[in-house]
PDB file of C-alpha atoms in Angstrom:
ATOM      1  CA  MET A   1       3.634 112.473  29.599  1.00 90.00           C
ATOM      2  CA  PHE A   2       5.617 110.601  32.215  1.00 89.00           C
ATOM      3  CA  HIS A   3       5.745 107.007  33.391  1.00 91.00           C
ATOM      4  CA  ALA A   4       6.552 107.893  36.987  1.00 89.00           C
ATOM      5  CA  GLU A   5       8.785 105.211  38.455  1.00 90.00           C
ATOM      6  CA  MET A   6      12.381 105.801  39.573  1.00 89.00           C
ATOM      7  CA  ILE A   7      14.556 104.037  42.115  1.00 85.00           C
ATOM      8  CA  PRO A   8      15.306 106.536  44.907  1.00 82.00           C
ATOM      9  CA  PRO A   9      18.996 107.234  45.543  1.00 76.00           C
ATOM     10  CA  ILE A  10      20.790 106.107  48.650  1.00 61.00           C
ATOM     11  CA  ALA A  11      21.655 108.974  50.996  1.00 55.00           C
ATOM     12  CA  ALA A  12      25.016 108.695  52.745  1.00 49.00           C
ATOM     13  CA  SER A  13      24.764 108.102  56.465  1.00 47.00           C
ATOM     14  CA  VAL A  14      26.144 110.996  58.539  1.00 46.00           C
ATOM     15  CA  GLY A  15      26.360 110.775  62.309  1.00 47.00           C
ATOM     16  CA  ASP A  16      23.054 109.482  63.606  1.00 46.00           C
ATOM     17  CA  ASP A  17      21.295 110.031  60.278  1.00 46.00           C
ATOM     18  CA  VAL A  18      20.231 106.965  58.371  1.00 42.00           C
ATOM     19  CA  GLN A  19      19.710 106.256  54.711  1.00 44.00           C
ATOM     20  CA  VAL A  20      16.551 107.851  53.366  1.00 49.00           C
ATOM     21  CA  SER A  21      16.019 104.754  51.246  1.00 48.00           C
ATOM     22  CA  GLY A  22      17.645 101.420  50.855  1.00 50.00           C
ATOM     23  CA  PRO A  23      18.989 100.060  47.602  1.00 48.00           C
ATOM     24  CA  PRO A  24      16.620  98.018  45.462  1.00 52.00           C
ATOM     25  CA  LEU A  25      16.575  94.631  47.109  1.00 54.00           C
ATOM     26  CA  GLN A  26      16.767  91.241  45.523  1.00 62.00           C
ATOM     27  CA  PRO A  27      13.427  89.435  45.799  1.00 70.00           C
ATOM     28  CA  SER A  28      12.985  88.343  49.388  1.00 79.00           C
ATOM     29  CA  GLY A  29      10.370  85.671  48.795  1.00 89.00           C
ATOM     30  CA  PRO A  30       9.109  83.220  46.197  1.00 91.00           C
ATOM     31  CA  LEU A  31       9.145  84.679  42.686  1.00 93.00           C
ATOM     32  CA  THR A  32       5.689  83.212  42.093  1.00 94.00           C
ATOM     33  CA  THR A  33       4.174  85.118  45.037  1.00 96.00           C
ATOM     34  CA  TYR A  34       2.644  88.470  44.145  1.00 97.00           C
ATOM     35  CA  GLN A  35       3.643  90.112  47.432  1.00 96.00           C
ATOM     36  CA  THR A  36       7.293  89.492  46.561  1.00 95.00           C
ATOM     37  CA  PHE A  37       6.838  91.406  43.313  1.00 95.00           C
ATOM     38  CA  LEU A  38       4.824  94.174  44.991  1.00 95.00           C
ATOM     39  CA  ASP A  39       7.523  94.668  47.627  1.00 93.00           C
ATOM     40  CA  SER A  40      10.097  95.149  44.861  1.00 92.00           C
ATOM     41  CA  ARG A  41       8.291  98.216  43.474  1.00 93.00           C
ATOM     42  CA  PRO A  42       7.156 100.257  46.511  1.00 93.00           C
ATOM     43  CA  PRO A  43       5.230 103.548  46.349  1.00 95.00           C
ATOM     44  CA  SER A  44       8.516 105.420  46.839  1.00 93.00           C
ATOM     45  CA  PHE A  45       9.413 104.575  43.226  1.00 94.00           C
ATOM     46  CA  GLU A  46       6.432 106.658  42.093  1.00 96.00           C
ATOM     47  CA  THR A  47       6.778 109.482  44.591  1.00 96.00           C
ATOM     48  CA  TYR A  48      10.482 109.935  43.870  1.00 95.00           C
ATOM     49  CA  ALA A  49       9.860 110.099  40.118  1.00 95.00           C
ATOM     50  CA  ILE A  50       7.069 112.643  40.573  1.00 97.00           C
ATOM     51  CA  THR A  51       9.284 114.712  42.879  1.00 96.00           C
ATOM     52  CA  GLU A  52      11.890 114.845  40.110  1.00 96.00           C
ATOM     53  CA  ILE A  53       9.303 115.818  37.484  1.00 97.00           C
ATOM     54  CA  LEU A  54       7.826 118.589  39.633  1.00 97.00           C
ATOM     55  CA  SER A  55      11.276 119.912  40.528  1.00 96.00           C
ATOM     56  CA  LEU A  56      11.887 120.638  36.839  1.00 96.00           C
ATOM     57  CA  ALA A  57       8.476 122.165  36.095  1.00 96.00           C
ATOM     58  CA  HIS A  58       9.763 125.729  36.585  1.00 95.00           C
ATOM     59  CA  LEU A  59      12.020 125.323  33.542  1.00 96.00           C
ATOM     60  CA  ALA A  60       8.957 125.306  31.263  1.00 94.00           C
ATOM     61  CA  PRO A  61       6.048 126.734  33.275  1.00 93.00           C
ATOM     62  CA  GLN A  62       3.625 126.703  30.333  1.00 93.00           C
ATOM     63  CA  LEU A  63       4.237 123.037  29.586  1.00 92.00           C
ATOM     64  CA  ASP A  64       1.409 120.668  30.468  1.00 93.00           C
ATOM     65  CA  LEU A  65       2.692 117.739  32.528  1.00 96.00           C
ATOM     66  CA  HIS A  66       0.772 114.482  32.712  1.00 96.00           C
ATOM     67  CA  ILE A  67       1.482 111.445  34.894  1.00 97.00           C
ATOM     68  CA  VAL A  68       0.350 108.249  33.191  1.00 96.00           C
ATOM     69  CA  HIS A  69      -1.000 105.169  35.000  1.00 96.00           C
ATOM     70  CA  LEU A  70      -0.763 106.535  38.537  1.00 98.00           C
ATOM     71  CA  SER A  71      -0.933 103.737  41.091  1.00 98.00           C
ATOM     72  CA  ALA A  72       0.340 104.964  44.476  1.00 98.00           C
ATOM     73  CA  VAL A  73      -1.999 107.165  46.519  1.00 98.00           C
ATOM     74  CA  GLN A  74       1.053 108.591  48.300  1.00 98.00           C
ATOM     75  CA  ALA A  75       1.679 110.738  45.221  1.00 98.00           C
ATOM     76  CA  ILE A  76      -1.683 112.517  45.405  1.00 98.00           C
ATOM     77  CA  PRO A  77      -0.784 115.169  48.037  1.00 97.00           C
ATOM     78  CA  MET A  78       2.344 116.039  46.056  1.00 97.00           C
ATOM     79  CA  LEU A  79       0.321 116.577  42.894  1.00 98.00           C
ATOM     80  CA  ARG A  80      -2.344 118.615  44.693  1.00 97.00           C
ATOM     81  CA  ASP A  81       0.299 120.849  46.256  1.00 97.00           C
ATOM     82  CA  ALA A  82       1.965 121.388  42.873  1.00 97.00           C
ATOM     83  CA  ARG A  83      -1.341 122.350  41.253  1.00 96.00           C
ATOM     84  CA  ALA A  84      -2.003 124.807  44.089  1.00 96.00           C
ATOM     85  CA  ARG A  85       1.339 126.426  43.234  1.00 95.00           C
ATOM     86  CA  GLY A  86       0.302 126.788  39.607  1.00 95.00           C
ATOM     87  CA  VAL A  87       2.119 123.806  38.117  1.00 96.00           C
ATOM     88  CA  ARG A  88       0.184 122.514  35.105  1.00 95.00           C
ATOM     89  CA  VAL A  89       0.126 118.844  36.090  1.00 96.00           C
ATOM     90  CA  THR A  90      -2.581 116.213  35.841  1.00 95.00           C
ATOM     91  CA  ALA A  91      -2.678 112.448  36.303  1.00 97.00           C
ATOM     92  CA  GLU A  92      -4.561 109.442  35.057  1.00 97.00           C
ATOM     93  CA  THR A  93      -5.207 106.075  36.623  1.00 98.00           C
ATOM     94  CA  CYS A  94      -6.307 102.793  35.083  1.00 97.00           C
ATOM     95  CA  PHE A  95      -9.173 100.332  35.219  1.00 97.00           C
ATOM     96  CA  HIS A  96      -6.974  97.710  36.911  1.00 98.00           C
ATOM     97  CA  TYR A  97      -5.859 100.002  39.739  1.00 98.00           C
ATOM     98  CA  LEU A  98      -9.525 100.782  40.429  1.00 98.00           C
ATOM     99  CA  SER A  99     -10.753  97.179  40.341  1.00 98.00           C
ATOM    100  CA  LEU A 100      -7.993  94.717  41.292  1.00 98.00           C
ATOM    101  CA  ALA A 101      -6.241  94.369  44.653  1.00 98.00           C
ATOM    102  CA  ALA A 102      -2.959  92.770  45.644  1.00 98.00           C
ATOM    103  CA  GLU A 103      -4.542  90.696  48.396  1.00 98.00           C
ATOM    104  CA  ALA A 104      -6.623  88.760  45.863  1.00 97.00           C
ATOM    105  CA  VAL A 105      -3.851  87.796  43.413  1.00 98.00           C
ATOM    106  CA  GLN A 106      -3.327  84.035  43.395  1.00 96.00           C
ATOM    107  CA  GLU A 107       0.032  82.301  43.445  1.00 96.00           C
ATOM    108  CA  GLY A 108       1.627  82.509  39.999  1.00 95.00           C
ATOM    109  CA  ASP A 109      -1.202  84.510  38.398  1.00 96.00           C
ATOM    110  CA  THR A 110       1.052  86.725  36.301  1.00 95.00           C
ATOM    111  CA  ARG A 111      -1.945  88.113  34.420  1.00 94.00           C
ATOM    112  CA  HIS A 112      -1.913  90.702  37.216  1.00 96.00           C
ATOM    113  CA  LYS A 113       1.649  91.879  36.599  1.00 96.00           C
ATOM    114  CA  CYS A 114       2.015  95.489  35.486  1.00 96.00           C
ATOM    115  CA  CYS A 115       4.203  98.469  36.332  1.00 95.00           C
ATOM    116  CA  PRO A 116       3.514 100.364  38.480  1.00 96.00           C
ATOM    117  CA  PRO A 117       1.994  97.376  40.269  1.00 97.00           C
ATOM    118  CA  ILE A 118      -1.535  96.747  41.416  1.00 98.00           C
ATOM    119  CA  ARG A 119      -1.461  97.688  45.100  1.00 98.00           C
ATOM    120  CA  GLU A 120      -3.528  96.847  48.162  1.00 98.00           C
ATOM    121  CA  GLN A 121      -7.289  97.321  48.577  1.00 98.00           C
ATOM    122  CA  ALA A 122      -6.727 100.363  50.798  1.00 98.00           C
ATOM    123  CA  ASN A 123      -4.732 101.970  47.993  1.00 98.00           C
ATOM    124  CA  GLN A 124      -7.553 101.252  45.539  1.00 98.00           C
ATOM    125  CA  ASP A 125     -10.041 102.874  47.905  1.00 98.00           C
ATOM    126  CA  GLY A 126      -7.801 105.939  48.086  1.00 98.00           C
ATOM    127  CA  LEU A 127      -7.676 106.245  44.305  1.00 98.00           C
ATOM    128  CA  TRP A 128     -11.464 106.115  44.150  1.00 97.00           C
ATOM    129  CA  ALA A 129     -11.759 108.744  46.872  1.00 96.00           C
ATOM    130  CA  GLU A 130      -9.481 111.082  44.929  1.00 97.00           C
ATOM    131  CA  LEU A 131     -11.156 110.406  41.598  1.00 95.00           C
ATOM    132  CA  GLN A 132     -14.536 111.325  43.065  1.00 92.00           C
ATOM    133  CA  ARG A 133     -13.532 114.677  44.544  1.00 91.00           C
ATOM    134  CA  PRO A 134     -16.105 116.936  42.883  1.00 78.00           C
ATOM    135  CA  ASP A 135     -13.984 119.928  41.929  1.00 82.00           C
ATOM    136  CA  ASP A 136     -10.288 119.487  42.548  1.00 89.00           C
ATOM    137  CA  SER A 137      -9.232 115.890  41.887  1.00 94.00           C
ATOM    138  CA  VAL A 138      -5.713 115.585  40.511  1.00 96.00           C
ATOM    139  CA  ILE A 139      -6.800 112.394  38.704  1.00 97.00           C
ATOM    140  CA  LYS A 140      -8.623 113.642  35.641  1.00 95.00           C
ATOM    141  CA  THR A 141      -8.874 110.565  33.424  1.00 96.00           C
ATOM    142  CA  VAL A 142      -9.243 106.779  33.564  1.00 97.00           C
ATOM    143  CA  VAL A 143      -7.591 104.770  30.790  1.00 96.00           C
ATOM    144  CA  SER A 144      -6.937 101.141  29.871  1.00 93.00           C
ATOM    145  CA  ASP A 145      -3.144 101.087  29.471  1.00 92.00           C
ATOM    146  CA  HIS A 146      -3.931  97.934  27.461  1.00 89.00           C
ATOM    147  CA  SER A 147      -0.758  95.866  27.121  1.00 90.00           C
ATOM    148  CA  PRO A 148      -1.555  92.506  25.546  1.00 87.00           C
ATOM    149  CA  CYS A 149       0.721  89.539  25.053  1.00 88.00           C
ATOM    150  CA  THR A 150       0.531  85.829  24.406  1.00 83.00           C
ATOM    151  CA  PRO A 151       0.118  83.507  27.412  1.00 79.00           C
ATOM    152  CA  ASP A 152       3.648  82.171  26.926  1.00 85.00           C
ATOM    153  CA  LEU A 153       5.122  85.665  27.483  1.00 91.00           C
ATOM    154  CA  LYS A 154       3.100  85.940  30.675  1.00 91.00           C
ATOM    155  CA  LEU A 155       4.682  82.668  31.853  1.00 91.00           C
ATOM    156  CA  LEU A 156       1.203  81.773  33.040  1.00 87.00           C
ATOM    157  CA  PRO A 157       0.901  78.336  34.642  1.00 86.00           C
ATOM    158  CA  ALA A 158      -1.182  75.897  32.631  1.00 77.00           C
ATOM    159  CA  GLY A 159      -3.805  75.708  35.351  1.00 76.00           C
ATOM    160  CA  LEU A 160      -4.568  79.420  34.916  1.00 79.00           C
ATOM    161  CA  ALA A 161      -4.270  79.746  31.129  1.00 69.00           C
ATOM    162  CA  ALA A 162      -7.357  79.957  28.931  1.00 61.00           C
ATOM    163  CA  ASP A 163      -5.461  78.036  26.240  1.00 60.00           C
ATOM    164  CA  PRO A 164      -3.109  75.769  28.219  1.00 57.00           C
ATOM    165  CA  HIS A 165      -1.431  74.039  25.277  1.00 51.00           C
ATOM    166  CA  ARG A 166       0.145  77.363  24.279  1.00 57.00           C
ATOM    167  CA  VAL A 167       1.917  77.919  27.591  1.00 56.00           C
ATOM    168  CA  GLY A 168       4.577  75.221  27.582  1.00 59.00           C
ATOM    169  CA  GLY A 169       6.079  74.707  31.012  1.00 58.00           C
ATOM    170  CA  ALA A 170       5.688  78.227  32.375  1.00 64.00           C
ATOM    171  CA  ASP A 171       6.132  78.670  36.081  1.00 87.00           C
ATOM    172  CA  GLY A 172       4.326  81.882  37.093  1.00 92.00           C
ATOM    173  CA  ASP A 173       7.480  83.920  37.790  1.00 94.00           C
ATOM    174  CA  PHE A 174       6.282  87.520  38.326  1.00 95.00           C
ATOM    175  CA  PHE A 175       9.769  88.934  37.781  1.00 93.00           C
ATOM    176  CA  SER A 176      10.317  87.325  34.362  1.00 92.00           C
ATOM    177  CA  ALA A 177       6.768  87.557  32.998  1.00 94.00           C
ATOM    178  CA  TRP A 178       5.589  90.237  30.580  1.00 92.00           C
ATOM    179  CA  GLY A 179       4.225  93.263  32.422  1.00 94.00           C
ATOM    180  CA  GLY A 180       0.873  94.617  31.326  1.00 93.00           C
ATOM    181  CA  ILE A 181      -2.882  94.164  31.704  1.00 93.00           C
ATOM    182  CA  SER A 182      -5.276  93.238  28.902  1.00 88.00           C
ATOM    183  CA  SER A 183      -8.621  95.004  29.263  1.00 88.00           C
ATOM    184  CA  VAL A 184      -9.469  96.713  25.970  1.00 86.00           C
ATOM    185  CA  GLY A 185     -13.161  96.271  25.228  1.00 89.00           C
ATOM    186  CA  LEU A 186     -13.817  95.538  28.907  1.00 95.00           C
ATOM    187  CA  GLY A 187     -12.958  98.878  30.468  1.00 95.00           C
ATOM    188  CA  LEU A 188     -16.375 100.496  30.458  1.00 96.00           C
ATOM    189  CA  SER A 189     -17.886  97.416  32.098  1.00 97.00           C
ATOM    190  CA  ILE A 190     -15.038  97.189  34.630  1.00 97.00           C
ATOM    191  CA  LEU A 191     -15.469 100.808  35.664  1.00 97.00           C
ATOM    192  CA  TRP A 192     -19.247 100.563  35.797  1.00 97.00           C
ATOM    193  CA  THR A 193     -19.107  97.370  37.870  1.00 97.00           C
ATOM    194  CA  GLU A 194     -16.840  98.964  40.454  1.00 96.00           C
ATOM    195  CA  GLY A 195     -18.786 102.214  40.446  1.00 94.00           C
ATOM    196  CA  HIS A 196     -22.070 100.364  40.928  1.00 93.00           C
ATOM    197  CA  ALA A 197     -20.619  98.481  43.891  1.00 93.00           C
ATOM    198  CA  ARG A 198     -19.638 101.788  45.475  1.00 90.00           C
ATOM    199  CA  ARG A 199     -23.163 103.168  44.816  1.00 84.00           C
ATOM    200  CA  ASN A 200     -22.110 106.723  44.089  1.00 87.00           C
ATOM    201  CA  VAL A 201     -20.832 106.692  40.502  1.00 93.00           C
ATOM    202  CA  THR A 202     -23.020 107.914  37.643  1.00 94.00           C
ATOM    203  CA  ILE A 203     -22.692 107.393  33.919  1.00 95.00           C
ATOM    204  CA  GLU A 204     -21.973 111.124  33.700  1.00 95.00           C
ATOM    205  CA  ASP A 205     -18.921 110.545  35.893  1.00 95.00           C
ATOM    206  CA  VAL A 206     -17.709 107.801  33.558  1.00 96.00           C
ATOM    207  CA  VAL A 207     -18.201 110.039  30.519  1.00 96.00           C
ATOM    208  CA  ARG A 208     -16.189 112.787  32.192  1.00 95.00           C
ATOM    209  CA  TRP A 209     -13.302 110.488  33.148  1.00 96.00           C
ATOM    210  CA  CYS A 210     -13.134 108.456  29.933  1.00 96.00           C
ATOM    211  CA  CYS A 211     -14.428 110.783  27.202  1.00 96.00           C
ATOM    212  CA  ARG A 212     -14.652 114.479  27.957  1.00 95.00           C
ATOM    213  CA  ASN A 213     -11.449 114.879  29.957  1.00 95.00           C
ATOM    214  CA  THR A 214      -9.424 112.598  27.700  1.00 94.00           C
ATOM    215  CA  ALA A 215     -10.423 114.665  24.656  1.00 93.00           C
ATOM    216  CA  LYS A 216      -9.522 117.851  26.528  1.00 92.00           C
ATOM    217  CA  GLN A 217      -6.192 116.336  27.529  1.00 89.00           C
ATOM    218  CA  VAL A 218      -5.065 116.053  23.897  1.00 87.00           C
ATOM    219  CA  GLY A 219      -6.708 119.209  22.579  1.00 88.00           C
ATOM    220  CA  LEU A 220      -9.535 117.464  20.720  1.00 90.00           C
ATOM    221  CA  ASP A 221     -12.418 118.669  22.863  1.00 91.00           C
ATOM    222  CA  GLY A 222     -13.829 120.561  19.886  1.00 90.00           C
ATOM    223  CA  CYS A 223     -14.729 117.335  18.071  1.00 91.00           C
ATOM    224  CA  LYS A 224     -14.370 114.428  20.506  1.00 93.00           C
ATOM    225  CA  GLY A 225     -15.538 113.511  23.971  1.00 94.00           C
ATOM    226  CA  ASP A 226     -19.088 114.876  23.869  1.00 94.00           C
ATOM    227  CA  LEU A 227     -22.376 114.688  21.988  1.00 92.00           C
ATOM    228  CA  GLY A 228     -23.337 117.844  20.159  1.00 92.00           C
ATOM    229  CA  VAL A 229     -23.692 119.540  16.801  1.00 93.00           C
ATOM    230  CA  GLY A 230     -20.368 119.455  14.990  1.00 92.00           C
ATOM    231  CA  PHE A 231     -18.870 116.676  17.114  1.00 94.00           C
ATOM    232  CA  ASP A 232     -17.883 113.308  15.691  1.00 94.00           C
ATOM    233  CA  GLY A 233     -20.653 110.773  16.245  1.00 93.00           C
ATOM    234  CA  ASP A 234     -18.551 108.394  18.343  1.00 95.00           C
ATOM    235  CA  ILE A 235     -21.059 106.488  20.467  1.00 95.00           C
ATOM    236  CA  ALA A 236     -21.114 103.374  22.638  1.00 95.00           C
ATOM    237  CA  VAL A 237     -24.629 102.006  23.146  1.00 97.00           C
ATOM    238  CA  PHE A 238     -24.438 100.707  26.707  1.00 97.00           C
ATOM    239  CA  ASP A 239     -26.865  98.450  28.580  1.00 97.00           C
ATOM    240  CA  ASP A 240     -26.088  99.429  32.161  1.00 96.00           C
ATOM    241  CA  GLU A 241     -28.182  96.635  33.700  1.00 96.00           C
ATOM    242  CA  ALA A 242     -26.958  93.616  31.723  1.00 97.00           C
ATOM    243  CA  THR A 243     -24.194  91.379  33.065  1.00 97.00           C
ATOM    244  CA  PHE A 244     -21.746  88.971  31.461  1.00 96.00           C
ATOM    245  CA  VAL A 245     -18.905  86.665  32.436  1.00 97.00           C
ATOM    246  CA  VAL A 246     -15.469  87.403  31.015  1.00 95.00           C
ATOM    247  CA  GLU A 247     -14.471  84.324  29.036  1.00 92.00           C
ATOM    248  CA  PRO A 248     -12.361  83.806  25.900  1.00 89.00           C
ATOM    249  CA  SER A 249     -15.544  84.142  23.835  1.00 88.00           C
ATOM    250  CA  THR A 250     -16.323  87.576  25.318  1.00 89.00           C
ATOM    251  CA  MET A 251     -12.769  88.931  25.091  1.00 89.00           C
ATOM    252  CA  LEU A 252     -12.606  90.579  21.669  1.00 85.00           C
ATOM    253  CA  PHE A 253      -8.837  91.037  21.606  1.00 84.00           C
ATOM    254  CA  ARG A 254      -6.592  88.447  19.978  1.00 85.00           C
ATOM    255  CA  ASN A 255      -4.736  86.951  22.937  1.00 85.00           C
ATOM    256  CA  LYS A 256      -7.231  85.773  25.528  1.00 87.00           C
ATOM    257  CA  CYS A 257      -5.116  86.418  28.589  1.00 88.00           C
ATOM    258  CA  SER A 258      -6.641  88.764  31.156  1.00 92.00           C
ATOM    259  CA  PRO A 259      -6.915  88.943  34.962  1.00 94.00           C
ATOM    260  CA  TYR A 260     -10.640  89.567  34.524  1.00 95.00           C
ATOM    261  CA  GLU A 261     -11.293  86.078  33.162  1.00 93.00           C
ATOM    262  CA  HIS A 262     -14.214  84.364  34.966  1.00 93.00           C
ATOM    263  CA  LYS A 263     -15.284  87.630  36.611  1.00 96.00           C
ATOM    264  CA  THR A 264     -18.883  88.795  36.226  1.00 98.00           C
ATOM    265  CA  LEU A 265     -19.099  92.374  34.994  1.00 98.00           C
ATOM    266  CA  ARG A 266     -22.078  94.706  34.958  1.00 97.00           C
ATOM    267  CA  GLY A 267     -22.865  96.695  31.824  1.00 97.00           C
ATOM    268  CA  VAL A 268     -22.614  95.550  28.213  1.00 96.00           C
ATOM    269  CA  VAL A 269     -21.671  97.551  25.129  1.00 95.00           C
ATOM    270  CA  THR A 270     -24.291  96.473  22.598  1.00 95.00           C
ATOM    271  CA  GLU A 271     -23.210  98.707  19.699  1.00 95.00           C
ATOM    272  CA  THR A 272     -20.281 100.944  18.763  1.00 94.00           C
ATOM    273  CA  TRP A 273     -20.550 103.840  16.308  1.00 94.00           C
ATOM    274  CA  LEU A 274     -17.571 105.668  14.805  1.00 92.00           C
ATOM    275  CA  ARG A 275     -18.210 109.089  13.255  1.00 92.00           C
ATOM    276  CA  GLY A 276     -21.853 108.181  12.758  1.00 92.00           C
ATOM    277  CA  CYS A 277     -21.249 104.717  11.258  1.00 91.00           C
ATOM    278  CA  LYS A 278     -22.008 101.501  13.115  1.00 92.00           C
ATOM    279  CA  VAL A 279     -18.819  99.435  13.338  1.00 90.00           C
ATOM    280  CA  PHE A 280     -19.835  96.801  15.897  1.00 90.00           C
ATOM    281  CA  SER A 281     -22.875  95.178  17.444  1.00 91.00           C
ATOM    282  CA  ARG A 282     -22.955  92.537  20.157  1.00 88.00           C
ATOM    283  CA  ALA A 283     -25.382  90.483  18.089  1.00 87.00           C
ATOM    284  CA  ASP A 284     -23.592  90.603  14.730  1.00 87.00           C
ATOM    285  CA  GLY A 285     -19.972  91.340  15.554  1.00 84.00           C
ATOM    286  CA  PHE A 286     -17.819  93.771  13.618  1.00 83.00           C
ATOM    287  CA  VAL A 287     -19.240  95.383  10.499  1.00 82.00           C
ATOM    288  CA  GLU A 288     -17.176  94.473   7.453  1.00 77.00           C
ATOM    289  CA  LYS A 289     -15.631  97.463   5.712  1.00 70.00           C
ATOM    290  CA  ALA A 290     -13.180  97.893   2.848  1.00 61.00           C
ATOM    291  CA  GLY A 291     -10.197  98.685   5.049  1.00 69.00           C
ATOM    292  CA  PRO A 292      -9.703 100.515   8.345  1.00 73.00           C
ATOM    293  CA  MET A 293     -12.009 103.394   9.261  1.00 78.00           C
ATOM    294  CA  GLY A 294      -9.635 105.189  11.601  1.00 80.00           C
ATOM    295  CA  LYS A 295      -8.180 108.571  10.676  1.00 81.00           C
ATOM    296  CA  LEU A 296      -5.052 110.443  11.666  1.00 82.00           C
ATOM    297  CA  LEU A 297      -6.083 113.395  13.813  1.00 80.00           C
ATOM    298  CA  LEU A 298      -3.690 115.976  12.410  1.00 70.00           C
ATOM    299  CA  GLU A 299      -6.006 118.968  12.267  1.00 60.00           C
ATOM    300  CA  PRO A 300      -4.973 122.007  14.344  1.00 63.00           C
ATOM    301  CA  ARG A 301      -5.702 121.366  17.983  1.00 55.00           C
ATOM    302  CA  THR A 302      -7.293 123.750  20.422  1.00 57.00           C
ATOM    303  CA  ARG A 303      -5.245 124.929  23.347  1.00 56.00           C
ATOM    304  CA  LYS A 304      -5.959 122.527  26.212  1.00 54.00           C
ATOM    305  CA  ALA A 305      -7.923 124.276  28.907  1.00 52.00           C
ATOM    306  CA  GLU A 306      -6.843 123.607  32.470  1.00 54.00           C
ATOM    307  CA  ALA A 307      -8.494 120.311  33.369  1.00 54.00           C
TER     308      ALA A 307
END
């Protein structure tokens, strides 16, 4: 698994040739403006890293390569070409890259900071187009990449914080703020909201991206990611017509700091079942148990089939 961001090298100028890339520049605008941050991490950071990864694939041709949190659509042709040559490479993208756009980020709203960055609306549209290719998409899974932190680490201005008294003089500096998006517990609704707006996403698509392919990715497709005899009874009961507003009371993670705050989402998880036991309901909250119910998944894994 690879976080694919690298600063491209500077090529020496020879004759009339010019540098293939410039050095990483100091911020050229206000540090509280999202475009300044976005310009500091261009798509070339992702494409150069993926070029390096693919150039080494021949050293271990049976090794499965996976690009985590893909953001830049410019990397997609490279990945498709590599797969056509037999390289075992897949990629994932995230809820925030499929639902948030750079043009809409307000001044100082560091809740949107993550790496790779959230890019423009056209980039988001390109990710959706690739994800929805019926047979040969290089993006196989959609994940949260949940990276929570307290509002003070986000340096979120008091006017944007859900709990302003905890911020303490922050100034919305995108370059100094913690990088990461909080969306755990919201992801299914985020994806369904965006898919519904695009009018061509089914719940079967969501299951494939978030359940079936993720289980296959880690070799657990014999017990996870599907409903069937012998599979773990891991079930989300989902009301696909209900809507809700993301507020501190509806964010079930500890630190209520998310770029989705005040957004209306479509689709509500009403119950969650883990291995056949109900662990959560929207009406009653989390079911009290004597200790955690999670288990280490150390049983022998099946060989991952080509996704």
